[in-house]
CSV table of C-alpha atoms and ligand atoms in Angstrom, one decimal:
chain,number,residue,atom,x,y,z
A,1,UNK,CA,-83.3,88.7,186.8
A,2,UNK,CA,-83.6,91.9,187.4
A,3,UNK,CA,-86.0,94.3,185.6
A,4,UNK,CA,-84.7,96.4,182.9
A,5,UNK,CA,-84.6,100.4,183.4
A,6,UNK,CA,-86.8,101.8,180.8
A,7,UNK,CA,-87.2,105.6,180.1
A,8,UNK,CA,-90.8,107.5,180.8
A,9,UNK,CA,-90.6,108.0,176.8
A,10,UNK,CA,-90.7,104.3,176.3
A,11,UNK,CA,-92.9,103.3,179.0
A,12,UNK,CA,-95.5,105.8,177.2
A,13,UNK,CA,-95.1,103.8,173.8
A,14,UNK,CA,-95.2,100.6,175.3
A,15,UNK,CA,-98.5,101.1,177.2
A,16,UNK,CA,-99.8,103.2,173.9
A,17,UNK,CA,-99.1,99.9,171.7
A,18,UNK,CA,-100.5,97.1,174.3
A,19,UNK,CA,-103.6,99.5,174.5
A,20,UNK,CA,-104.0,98.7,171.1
A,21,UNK,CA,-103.8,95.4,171.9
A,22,UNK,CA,-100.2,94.8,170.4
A,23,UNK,CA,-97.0,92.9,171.7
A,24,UNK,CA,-94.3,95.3,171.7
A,25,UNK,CA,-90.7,95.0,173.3
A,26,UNK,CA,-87.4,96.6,173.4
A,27,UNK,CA,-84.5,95.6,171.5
A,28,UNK,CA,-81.1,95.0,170.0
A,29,UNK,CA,-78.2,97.5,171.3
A,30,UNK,CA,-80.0,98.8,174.0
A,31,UNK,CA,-80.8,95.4,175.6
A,32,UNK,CA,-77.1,94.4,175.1
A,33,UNK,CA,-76.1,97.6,176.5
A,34,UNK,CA,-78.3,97.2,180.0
A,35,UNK,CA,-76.9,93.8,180.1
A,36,UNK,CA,-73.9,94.3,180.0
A,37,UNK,CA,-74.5,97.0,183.1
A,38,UNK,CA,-74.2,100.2,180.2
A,39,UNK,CA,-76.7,103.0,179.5
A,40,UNK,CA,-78.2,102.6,175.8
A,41,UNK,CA,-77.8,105.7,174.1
A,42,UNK,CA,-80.7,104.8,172.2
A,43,UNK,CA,-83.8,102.4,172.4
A,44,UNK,CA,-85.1,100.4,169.4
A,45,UNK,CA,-88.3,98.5,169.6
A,46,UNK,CA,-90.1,95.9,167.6
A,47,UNK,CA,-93.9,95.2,167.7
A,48,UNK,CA,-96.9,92.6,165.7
A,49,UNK,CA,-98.3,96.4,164.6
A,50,UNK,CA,-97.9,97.2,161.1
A,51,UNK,CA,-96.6,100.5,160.4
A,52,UNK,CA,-100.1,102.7,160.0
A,53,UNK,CA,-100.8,100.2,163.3
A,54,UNK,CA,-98.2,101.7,165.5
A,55,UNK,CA,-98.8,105.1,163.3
A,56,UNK,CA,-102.6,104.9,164.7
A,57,UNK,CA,-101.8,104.3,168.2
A,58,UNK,CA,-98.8,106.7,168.8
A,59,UNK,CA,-101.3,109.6,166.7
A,60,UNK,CA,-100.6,112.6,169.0
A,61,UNK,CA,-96.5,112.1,168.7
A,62,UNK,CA,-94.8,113.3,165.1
A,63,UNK,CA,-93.5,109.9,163.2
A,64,UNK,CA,-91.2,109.9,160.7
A,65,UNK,CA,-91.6,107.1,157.8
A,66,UNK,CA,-88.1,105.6,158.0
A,67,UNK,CA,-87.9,102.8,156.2
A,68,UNK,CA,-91.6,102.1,155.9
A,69,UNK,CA,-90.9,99.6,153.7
A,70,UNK,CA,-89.3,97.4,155.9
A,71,UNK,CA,-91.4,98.5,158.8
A,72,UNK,CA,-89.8,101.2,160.5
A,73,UNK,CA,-91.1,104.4,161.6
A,74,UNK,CA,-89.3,106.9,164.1
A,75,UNK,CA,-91.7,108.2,166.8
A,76,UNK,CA,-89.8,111.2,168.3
A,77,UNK,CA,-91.6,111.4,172.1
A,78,UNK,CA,-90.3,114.3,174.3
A,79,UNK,CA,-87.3,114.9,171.7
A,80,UNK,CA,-86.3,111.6,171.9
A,81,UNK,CA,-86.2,109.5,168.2
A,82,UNK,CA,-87.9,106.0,169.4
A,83,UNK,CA,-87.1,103.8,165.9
A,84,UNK,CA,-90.2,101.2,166.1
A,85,UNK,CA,-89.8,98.1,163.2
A,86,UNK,CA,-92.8,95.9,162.6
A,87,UNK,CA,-91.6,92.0,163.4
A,88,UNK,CA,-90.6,90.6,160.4
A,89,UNK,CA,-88.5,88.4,158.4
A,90,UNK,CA,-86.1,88.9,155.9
A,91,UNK,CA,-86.7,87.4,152.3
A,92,UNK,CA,-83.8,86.1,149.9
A,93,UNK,CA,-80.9,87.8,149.4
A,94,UNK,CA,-79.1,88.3,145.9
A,95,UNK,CA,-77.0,90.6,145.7
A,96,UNK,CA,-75.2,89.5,149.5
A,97,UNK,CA,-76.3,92.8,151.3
A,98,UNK,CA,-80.5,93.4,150.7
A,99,UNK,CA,-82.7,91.3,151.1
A,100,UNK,CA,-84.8,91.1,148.0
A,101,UNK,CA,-88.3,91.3,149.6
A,102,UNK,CA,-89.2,91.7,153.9
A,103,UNK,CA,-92.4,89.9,155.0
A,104,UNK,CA,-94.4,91.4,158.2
A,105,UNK,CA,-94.4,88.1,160.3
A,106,UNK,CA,-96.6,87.7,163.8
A,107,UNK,CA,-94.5,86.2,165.8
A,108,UNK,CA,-91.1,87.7,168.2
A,109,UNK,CA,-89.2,84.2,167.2
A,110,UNK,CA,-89.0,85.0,163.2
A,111,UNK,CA,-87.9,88.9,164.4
A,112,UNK,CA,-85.0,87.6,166.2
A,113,UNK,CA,-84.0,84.5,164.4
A,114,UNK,CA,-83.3,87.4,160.8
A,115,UNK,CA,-80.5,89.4,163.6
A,116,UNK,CA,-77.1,88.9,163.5
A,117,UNK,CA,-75.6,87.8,166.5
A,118,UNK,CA,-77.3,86.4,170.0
A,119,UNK,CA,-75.8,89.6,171.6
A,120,UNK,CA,-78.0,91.6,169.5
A,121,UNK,CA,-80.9,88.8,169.4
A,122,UNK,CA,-82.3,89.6,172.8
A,123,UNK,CA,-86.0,91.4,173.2
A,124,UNK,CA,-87.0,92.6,176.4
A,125,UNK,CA,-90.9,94.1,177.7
A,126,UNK,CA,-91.7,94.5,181.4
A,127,UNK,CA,-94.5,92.0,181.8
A,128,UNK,CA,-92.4,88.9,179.7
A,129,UNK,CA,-89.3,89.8,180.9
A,130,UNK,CA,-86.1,88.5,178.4
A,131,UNK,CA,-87.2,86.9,175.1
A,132,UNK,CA,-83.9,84.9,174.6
A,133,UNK,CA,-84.5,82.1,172.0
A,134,UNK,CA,-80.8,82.1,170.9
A,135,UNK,CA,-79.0,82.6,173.7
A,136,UNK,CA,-77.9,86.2,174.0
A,137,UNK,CA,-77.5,86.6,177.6
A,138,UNK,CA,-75.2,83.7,177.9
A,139,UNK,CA,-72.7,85.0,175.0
A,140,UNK,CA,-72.7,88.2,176.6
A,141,UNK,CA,-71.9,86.5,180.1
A,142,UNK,CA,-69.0,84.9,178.3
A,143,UNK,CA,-68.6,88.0,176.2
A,144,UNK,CA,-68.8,86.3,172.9
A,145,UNK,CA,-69.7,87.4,169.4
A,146,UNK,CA,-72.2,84.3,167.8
A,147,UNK,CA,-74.2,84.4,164.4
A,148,UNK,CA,-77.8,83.7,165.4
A,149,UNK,CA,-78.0,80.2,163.3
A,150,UNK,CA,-75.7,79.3,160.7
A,151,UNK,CA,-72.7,81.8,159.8
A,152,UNK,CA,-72.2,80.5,156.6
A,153,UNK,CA,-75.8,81.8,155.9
A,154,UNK,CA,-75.9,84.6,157.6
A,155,UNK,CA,-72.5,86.4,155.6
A,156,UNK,CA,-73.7,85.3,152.5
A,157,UNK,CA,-77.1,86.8,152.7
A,158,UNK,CA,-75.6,89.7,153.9
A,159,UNK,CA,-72.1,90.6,153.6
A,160,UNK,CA,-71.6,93.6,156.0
A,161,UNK,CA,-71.9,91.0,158.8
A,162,UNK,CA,-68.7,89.9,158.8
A,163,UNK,CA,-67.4,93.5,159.3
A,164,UNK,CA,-70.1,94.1,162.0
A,165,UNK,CA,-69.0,90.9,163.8
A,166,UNK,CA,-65.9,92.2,163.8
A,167,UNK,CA,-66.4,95.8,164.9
A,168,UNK,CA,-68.7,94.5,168.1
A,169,UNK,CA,-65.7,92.2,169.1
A,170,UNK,CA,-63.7,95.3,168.8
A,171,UNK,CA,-66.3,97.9,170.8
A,172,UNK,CA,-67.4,95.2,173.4
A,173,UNK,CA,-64.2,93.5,173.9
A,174,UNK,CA,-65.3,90.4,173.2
A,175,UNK,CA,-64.2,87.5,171.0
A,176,UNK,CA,-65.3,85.9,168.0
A,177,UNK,CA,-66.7,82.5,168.6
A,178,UNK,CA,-64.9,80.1,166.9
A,179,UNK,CA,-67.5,78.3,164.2
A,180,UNK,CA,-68.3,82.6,163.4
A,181,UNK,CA,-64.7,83.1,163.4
A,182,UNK,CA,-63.5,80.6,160.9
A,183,UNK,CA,-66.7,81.5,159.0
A,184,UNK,CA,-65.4,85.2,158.7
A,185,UNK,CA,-62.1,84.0,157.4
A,186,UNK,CA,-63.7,81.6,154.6
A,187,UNK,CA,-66.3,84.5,153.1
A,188,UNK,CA,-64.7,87.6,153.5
A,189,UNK,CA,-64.7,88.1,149.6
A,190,UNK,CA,-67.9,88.5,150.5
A,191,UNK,CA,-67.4,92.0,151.6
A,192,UNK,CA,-66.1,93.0,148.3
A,193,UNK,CA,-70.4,92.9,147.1
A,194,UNK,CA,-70.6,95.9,150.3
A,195,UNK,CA,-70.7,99.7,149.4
A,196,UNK,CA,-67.5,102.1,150.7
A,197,UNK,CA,-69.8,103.9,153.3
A,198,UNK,CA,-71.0,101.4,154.8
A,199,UNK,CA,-67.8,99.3,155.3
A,200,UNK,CA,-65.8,102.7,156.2
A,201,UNK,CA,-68.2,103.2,159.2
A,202,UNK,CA,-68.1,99.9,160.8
A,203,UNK,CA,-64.2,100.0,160.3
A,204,UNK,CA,-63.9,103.4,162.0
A,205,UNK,CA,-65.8,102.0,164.7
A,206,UNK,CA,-63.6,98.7,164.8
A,207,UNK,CA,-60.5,101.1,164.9
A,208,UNK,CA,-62.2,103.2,167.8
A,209,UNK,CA,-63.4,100.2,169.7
A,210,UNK,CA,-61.1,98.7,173.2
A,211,UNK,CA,-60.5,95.5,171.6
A,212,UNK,CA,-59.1,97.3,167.8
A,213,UNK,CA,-55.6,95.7,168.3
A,214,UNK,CA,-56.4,92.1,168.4
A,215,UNK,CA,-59.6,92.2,165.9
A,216,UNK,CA,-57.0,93.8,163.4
A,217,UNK,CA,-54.2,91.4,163.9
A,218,UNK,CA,-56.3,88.9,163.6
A,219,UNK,CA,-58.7,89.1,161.0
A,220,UNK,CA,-55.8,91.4,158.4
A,221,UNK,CA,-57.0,89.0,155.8
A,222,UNK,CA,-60.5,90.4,156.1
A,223,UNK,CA,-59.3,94.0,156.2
A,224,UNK,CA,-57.0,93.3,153.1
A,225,UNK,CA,-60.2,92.6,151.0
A,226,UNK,CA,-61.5,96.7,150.7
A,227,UNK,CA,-57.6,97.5,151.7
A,228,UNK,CA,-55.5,95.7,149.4
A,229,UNK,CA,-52.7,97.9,149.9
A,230,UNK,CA,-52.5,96.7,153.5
A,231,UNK,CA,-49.1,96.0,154.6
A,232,UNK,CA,-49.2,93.0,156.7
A,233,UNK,CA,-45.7,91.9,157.1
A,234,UNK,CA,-44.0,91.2,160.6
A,235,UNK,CA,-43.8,94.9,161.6
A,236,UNK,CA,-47.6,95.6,161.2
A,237,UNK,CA,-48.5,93.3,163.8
A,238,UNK,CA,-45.9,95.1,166.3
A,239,UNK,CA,-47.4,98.4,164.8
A,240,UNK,CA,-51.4,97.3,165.8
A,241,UNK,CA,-50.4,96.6,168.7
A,242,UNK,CA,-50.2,100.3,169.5
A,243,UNK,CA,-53.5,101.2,168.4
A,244,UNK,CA,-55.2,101.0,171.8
A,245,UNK,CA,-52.6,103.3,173.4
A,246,UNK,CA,-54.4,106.3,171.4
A,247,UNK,CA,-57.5,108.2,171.9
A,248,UNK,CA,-60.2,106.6,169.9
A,249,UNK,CA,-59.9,109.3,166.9
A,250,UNK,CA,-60.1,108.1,163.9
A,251,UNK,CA,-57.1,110.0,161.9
A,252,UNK,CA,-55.0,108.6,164.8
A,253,UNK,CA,-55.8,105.2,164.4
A,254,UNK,CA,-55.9,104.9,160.8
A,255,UNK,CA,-52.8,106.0,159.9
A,256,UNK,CA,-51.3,103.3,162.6
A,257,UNK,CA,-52.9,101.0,160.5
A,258,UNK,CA,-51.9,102.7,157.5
A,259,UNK,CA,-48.1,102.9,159.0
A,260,UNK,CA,-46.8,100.6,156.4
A,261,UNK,CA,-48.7,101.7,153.7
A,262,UNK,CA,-47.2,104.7,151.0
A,263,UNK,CA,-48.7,108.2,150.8
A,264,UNK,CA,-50.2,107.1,147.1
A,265,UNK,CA,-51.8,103.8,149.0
A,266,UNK,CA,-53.3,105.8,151.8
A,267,UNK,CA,-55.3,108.2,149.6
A,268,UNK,CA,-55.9,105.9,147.6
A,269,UNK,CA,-57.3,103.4,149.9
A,270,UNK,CA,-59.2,105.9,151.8
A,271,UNK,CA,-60.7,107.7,148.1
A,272,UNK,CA,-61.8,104.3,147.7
A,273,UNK,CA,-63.7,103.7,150.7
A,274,UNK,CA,-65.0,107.1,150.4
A,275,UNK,CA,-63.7,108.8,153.3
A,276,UNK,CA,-63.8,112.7,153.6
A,277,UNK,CA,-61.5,114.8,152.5
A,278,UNK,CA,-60.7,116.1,156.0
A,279,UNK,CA,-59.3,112.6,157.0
A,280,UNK,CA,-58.0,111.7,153.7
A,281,UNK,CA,-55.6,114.8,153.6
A,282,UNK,CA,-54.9,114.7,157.6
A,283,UNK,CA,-53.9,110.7,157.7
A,284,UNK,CA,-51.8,111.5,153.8
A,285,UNK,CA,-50.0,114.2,155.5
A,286,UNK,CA,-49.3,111.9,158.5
A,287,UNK,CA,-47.9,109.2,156.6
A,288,UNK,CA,-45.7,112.1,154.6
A,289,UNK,CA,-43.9,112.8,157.7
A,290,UNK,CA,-44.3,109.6,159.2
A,291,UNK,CA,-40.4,109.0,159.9
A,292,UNK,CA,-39.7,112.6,159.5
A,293,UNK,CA,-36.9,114.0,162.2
A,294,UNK,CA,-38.8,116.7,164.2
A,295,UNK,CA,-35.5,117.5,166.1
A,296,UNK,CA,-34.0,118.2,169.3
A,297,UNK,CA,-34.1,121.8,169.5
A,298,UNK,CA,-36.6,124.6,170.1
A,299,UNK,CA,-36.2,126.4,167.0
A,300,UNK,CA,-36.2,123.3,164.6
A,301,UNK,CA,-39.4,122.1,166.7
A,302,UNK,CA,-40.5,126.4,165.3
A,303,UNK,CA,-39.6,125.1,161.8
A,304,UNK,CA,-41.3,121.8,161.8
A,305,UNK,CA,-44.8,123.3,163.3
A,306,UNK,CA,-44.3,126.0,160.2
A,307,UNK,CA,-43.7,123.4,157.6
A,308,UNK,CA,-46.6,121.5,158.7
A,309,UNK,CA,-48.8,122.6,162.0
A,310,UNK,CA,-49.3,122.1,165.5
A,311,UNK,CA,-52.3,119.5,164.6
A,312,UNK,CA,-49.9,117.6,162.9
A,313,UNK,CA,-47.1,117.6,165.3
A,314,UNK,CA,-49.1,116.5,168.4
A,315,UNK,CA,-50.7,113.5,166.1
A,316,UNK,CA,-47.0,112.3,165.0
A,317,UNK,CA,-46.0,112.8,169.0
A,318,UNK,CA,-49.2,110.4,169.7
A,319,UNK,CA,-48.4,107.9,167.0
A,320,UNK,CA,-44.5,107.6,168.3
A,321,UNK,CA,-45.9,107.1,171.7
A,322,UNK,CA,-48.2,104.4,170.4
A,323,UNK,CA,-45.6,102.6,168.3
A,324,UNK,CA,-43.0,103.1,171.3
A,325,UNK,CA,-40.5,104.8,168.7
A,326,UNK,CA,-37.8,107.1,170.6
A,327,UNK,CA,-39.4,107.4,173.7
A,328,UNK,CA,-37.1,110.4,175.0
A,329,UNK,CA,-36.9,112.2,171.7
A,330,UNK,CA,-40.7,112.4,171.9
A,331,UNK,CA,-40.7,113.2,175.0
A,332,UNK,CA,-38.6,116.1,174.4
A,333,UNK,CA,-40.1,117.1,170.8
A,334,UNK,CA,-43.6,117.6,173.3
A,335,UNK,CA,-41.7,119.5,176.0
A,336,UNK,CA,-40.9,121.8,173.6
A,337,UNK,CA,-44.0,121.8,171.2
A,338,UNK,CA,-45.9,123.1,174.4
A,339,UNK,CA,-43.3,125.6,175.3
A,340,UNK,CA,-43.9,127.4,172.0
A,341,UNK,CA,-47.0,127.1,172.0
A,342,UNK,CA,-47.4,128.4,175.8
A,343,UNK,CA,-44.7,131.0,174.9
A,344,UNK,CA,-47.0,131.9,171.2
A,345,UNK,CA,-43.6,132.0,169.4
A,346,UNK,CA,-44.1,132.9,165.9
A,347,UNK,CA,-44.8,129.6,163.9
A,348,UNK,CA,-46.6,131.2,160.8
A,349,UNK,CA,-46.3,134.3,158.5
A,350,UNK,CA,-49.4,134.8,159.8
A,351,UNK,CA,-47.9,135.2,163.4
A,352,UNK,CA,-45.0,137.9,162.2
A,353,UNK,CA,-45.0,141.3,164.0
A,354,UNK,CA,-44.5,142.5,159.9
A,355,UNK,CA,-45.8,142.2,156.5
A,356,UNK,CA,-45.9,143.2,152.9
A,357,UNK,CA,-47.0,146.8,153.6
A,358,UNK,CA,-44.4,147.6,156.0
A,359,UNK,CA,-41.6,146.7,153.6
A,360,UNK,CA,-43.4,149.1,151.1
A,361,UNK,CA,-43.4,151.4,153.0
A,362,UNK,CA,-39.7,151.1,153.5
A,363,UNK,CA,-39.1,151.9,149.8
A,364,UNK,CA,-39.2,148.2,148.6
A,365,UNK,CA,-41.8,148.2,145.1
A,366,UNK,CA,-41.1,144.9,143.5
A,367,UNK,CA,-43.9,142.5,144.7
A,368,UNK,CA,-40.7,139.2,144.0
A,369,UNK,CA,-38.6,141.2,146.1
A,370,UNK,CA,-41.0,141.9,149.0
A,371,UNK,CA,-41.8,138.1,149.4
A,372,UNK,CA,-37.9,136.9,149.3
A,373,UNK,CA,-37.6,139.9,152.3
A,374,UNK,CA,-40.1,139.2,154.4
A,375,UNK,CA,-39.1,134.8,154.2
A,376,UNK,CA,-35.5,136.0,155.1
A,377,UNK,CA,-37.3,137.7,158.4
A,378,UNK,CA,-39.4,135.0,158.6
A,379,UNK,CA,-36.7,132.6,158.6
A,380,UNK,CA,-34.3,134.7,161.3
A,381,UNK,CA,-37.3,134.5,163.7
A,382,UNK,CA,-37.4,130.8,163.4
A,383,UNK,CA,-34.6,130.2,164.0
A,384,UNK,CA,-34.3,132.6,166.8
A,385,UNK,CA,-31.8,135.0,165.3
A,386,UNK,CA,-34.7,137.4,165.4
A,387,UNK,CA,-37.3,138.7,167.9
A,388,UNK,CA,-40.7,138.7,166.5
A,389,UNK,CA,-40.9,142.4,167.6
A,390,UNK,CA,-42.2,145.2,165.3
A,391,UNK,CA,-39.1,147.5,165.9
A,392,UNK,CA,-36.6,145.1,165.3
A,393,UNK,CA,-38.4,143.5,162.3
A,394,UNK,CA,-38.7,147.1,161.0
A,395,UNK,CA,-34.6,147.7,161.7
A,396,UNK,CA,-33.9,144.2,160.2
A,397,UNK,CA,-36.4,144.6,156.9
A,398,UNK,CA,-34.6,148.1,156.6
A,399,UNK,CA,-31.0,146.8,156.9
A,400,UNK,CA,-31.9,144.1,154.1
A,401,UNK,CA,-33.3,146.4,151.7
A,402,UNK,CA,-30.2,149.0,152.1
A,403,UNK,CA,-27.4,146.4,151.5
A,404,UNK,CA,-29.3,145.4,148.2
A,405,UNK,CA,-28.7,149.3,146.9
B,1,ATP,P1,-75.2,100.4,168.2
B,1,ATP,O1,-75.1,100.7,169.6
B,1,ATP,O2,-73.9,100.4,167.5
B,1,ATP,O3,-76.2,101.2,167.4
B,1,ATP,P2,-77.0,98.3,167.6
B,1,ATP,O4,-77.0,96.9,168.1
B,1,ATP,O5,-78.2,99.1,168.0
B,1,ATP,O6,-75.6,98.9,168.1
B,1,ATP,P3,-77.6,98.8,164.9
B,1,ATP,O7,-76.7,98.8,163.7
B,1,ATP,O8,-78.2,100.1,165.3
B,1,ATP,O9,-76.8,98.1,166.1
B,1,ATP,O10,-78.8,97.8,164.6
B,1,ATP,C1,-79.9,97.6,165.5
B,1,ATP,C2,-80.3,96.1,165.6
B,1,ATP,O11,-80.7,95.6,164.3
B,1,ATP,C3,-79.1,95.2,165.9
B,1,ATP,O12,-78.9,95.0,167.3
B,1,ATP,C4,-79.5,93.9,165.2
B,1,ATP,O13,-80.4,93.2,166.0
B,1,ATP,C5,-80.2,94.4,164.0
B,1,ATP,N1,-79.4,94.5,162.8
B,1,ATP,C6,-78.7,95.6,162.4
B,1,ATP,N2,-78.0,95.4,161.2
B,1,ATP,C7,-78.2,94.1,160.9
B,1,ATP,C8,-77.8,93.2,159.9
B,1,ATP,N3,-77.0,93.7,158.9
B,1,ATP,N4,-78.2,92.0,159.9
B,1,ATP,C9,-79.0,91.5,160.8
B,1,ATP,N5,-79.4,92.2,161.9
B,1,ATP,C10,-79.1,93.5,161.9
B,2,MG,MG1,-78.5,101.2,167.2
């Protein structure tokens, strides 16, 4: 096999900790990665050297004290954050997610047997080549998602594995092996013991991942456990199906997994699991006009973009393209979206060649009155009636206020 690429950066730790007279390998994601003929983003090593060990040999370099307690330190070489974990193995774990002590161990074998799936169980240093004790390299050949040993074990010590098994399937494109697979079925009440965060940022990577609209259809009962609300009745499955026809962005493809779901059960769900309040008001506001009529016409495409905004239009455009929903309507509804947008018709008060001030000036005092004027212009320029030009605005503000006398 042929010999992995390795950055200068790493090259210098490696030869820094076998100076020292320690093993010391790449692994996890970036292994998989350069397996699988991808460039890892990032490189995570594991060594025998105890944290003030690899602290003491990588001296000149600044290291930041991760999670010293479970043996990592960051070295950041040339800019670039090297996370470096002492081999270890993971004690019992009570509450299903951490594991209630970590004990250093000597040996590679104990390191990978505590990962969670072969894909990820894979070590790699230039004079051993692979360390593959569980198989990786032939699950990734046949693009499969395993639990290194038992998955019964391996959810219940820590439940977030289930949702991590799934969101790999999803980003790789793999499957689920089957023993993993019905194993993820049976616990996934297991995932109820996981915090919000960390189960909302595997599931927005499951959503953005190639392989979102099978892993959804079909683990929905595993979703259903932090999204009760879930609707998951014949028309969901023809809605996922969808999600793979829109950009991996994660308001998008939320609220096509949301599509069946109220506005009340959207917030709610995503207050529960903690989302920001940027997504939470952007995917609520999508499911409000969800089955809204946009129109067929340039000025009620105007009024729609007022009552709501472009951002919101071109999302509802991409979700009826996804769900296949009135192809030529859509078509149309973006035809003209990008007109008035090319053409900067006015869309907001903002955009009005007129405001408050120039109907004072016209003799108009009462601050109720001013408002009510300027809408009624606001509205003929929606609607076309009007040009959004100063003078006319001016003649038509002045025309308004002298049929009120
Ligand atoms: P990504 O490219 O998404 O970062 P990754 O494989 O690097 O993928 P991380 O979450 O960064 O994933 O974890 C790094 C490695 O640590 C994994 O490859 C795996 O070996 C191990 N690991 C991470 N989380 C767990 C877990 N919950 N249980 C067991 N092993 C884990
Ligand atoms: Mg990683």
């Amino acid at each position: 096999m042929k010999p992995m690429y390795l950055p200068d950066e790493i090259k210098t730790i490696m030869s820094s900790l076998s100076d020292g007279g320690f093993e010391n390998y790449v692994v996890g994601g970036c292994v998989r990665d350069h397996l699988m003929g991808n460039t890892p983003n990032d490189y995570d090593m594991t060594t025998n050297a105890l944290p003030e060990q690899v602290k003491d040999c990588l001296g000149e370099y600044r290291i930041i004290d991760t999670g010293i307690k479970h043996g990592t330190v960051t070295v950041i070489i040339n800019g670039m954050p090297v996370e470096i974990t002492t081999f270890r193995t993971d004690g019992d774990y009570k509450d299903n997610r951490h594991p209630d002590s970590v004990s250093f161990t000597g040996n590679i074998k104990d390191d990978l047997s505590r990962r969670d799936f072969t894909v990820n169980a894979v070590a790699y240093a230039p004079q051993t080549g692979f360390v593959d004790l569980f198989g990786g390299r032939d699950d990734i050949e046949k693009k499969l998602i395993r639990c290194v040993g038992d998955p019964d074990k391996r959810f219940n010590e820590d439940g977030l594995r289930i949702l991590r098994a799934m969101r790999f399937a999803s980003q790789l494109g793999f499957i689920i092996e089957p023993e993993t697979s019905k194993s993820i079925h049976k616990n996934r009440e297991l995932l109820k013991n996981i915090s919000s965060e960390r189960i909302l940022s595997e599931l927005y990577k499951l959503l953005c991942g190639e392989g979102a609209s099978y892993i959804i259809s079909d683990y929905a009962d595993v979703i259903k456990i932090f999204i009760p609300s879930l609707s998951t009745d014949e028309r969901f499955y023809e809605t996922v199906k969808g999600i793979n026809r829109l950009p991996a962005d994660k308001i998008l493809r939320t609220s096509l997994l949301f599509d069946g779901m109220s506005k009340e059960h959207c917030t709610e769900a995503l207050r529960f699991l903690r989302a920001d309040k940027k997504t939470i008001k952007a995917v609520s506001e999508l499911s409000e006009i969800r089955d809204a009529d946009v129109g067929t016409t340039r000025q009620e495409i105007r009024r729609f973009v007022s009552d709501n905004s472009f951002t919101a239009l071109e999302r509802l455009i991409a979700l009826r393209r996804a769900k296949g929903t009135e192809p030529q309507k859509t078509d149309l509804a973006e035809k003209l979206m990008e007109e008035v947008r090319a053409d900067g018709d006015c869309v907001s008060l903002a955009d009005l060649k007129i405001n408050g001030r120039d109907i004072k000036k016209l003799g108009e005092s009462d601050g109720v009155r001013i408002g009510e004027i300027i809408e009624r212009i606001y509205g003929l320029v929606l609607d076309g009636s009007l040009k959004n030009e100063r003078e006319i605005l001016i003649a038509a503000a002045s025309e308004i206020i002298r049929k009120s006398f």
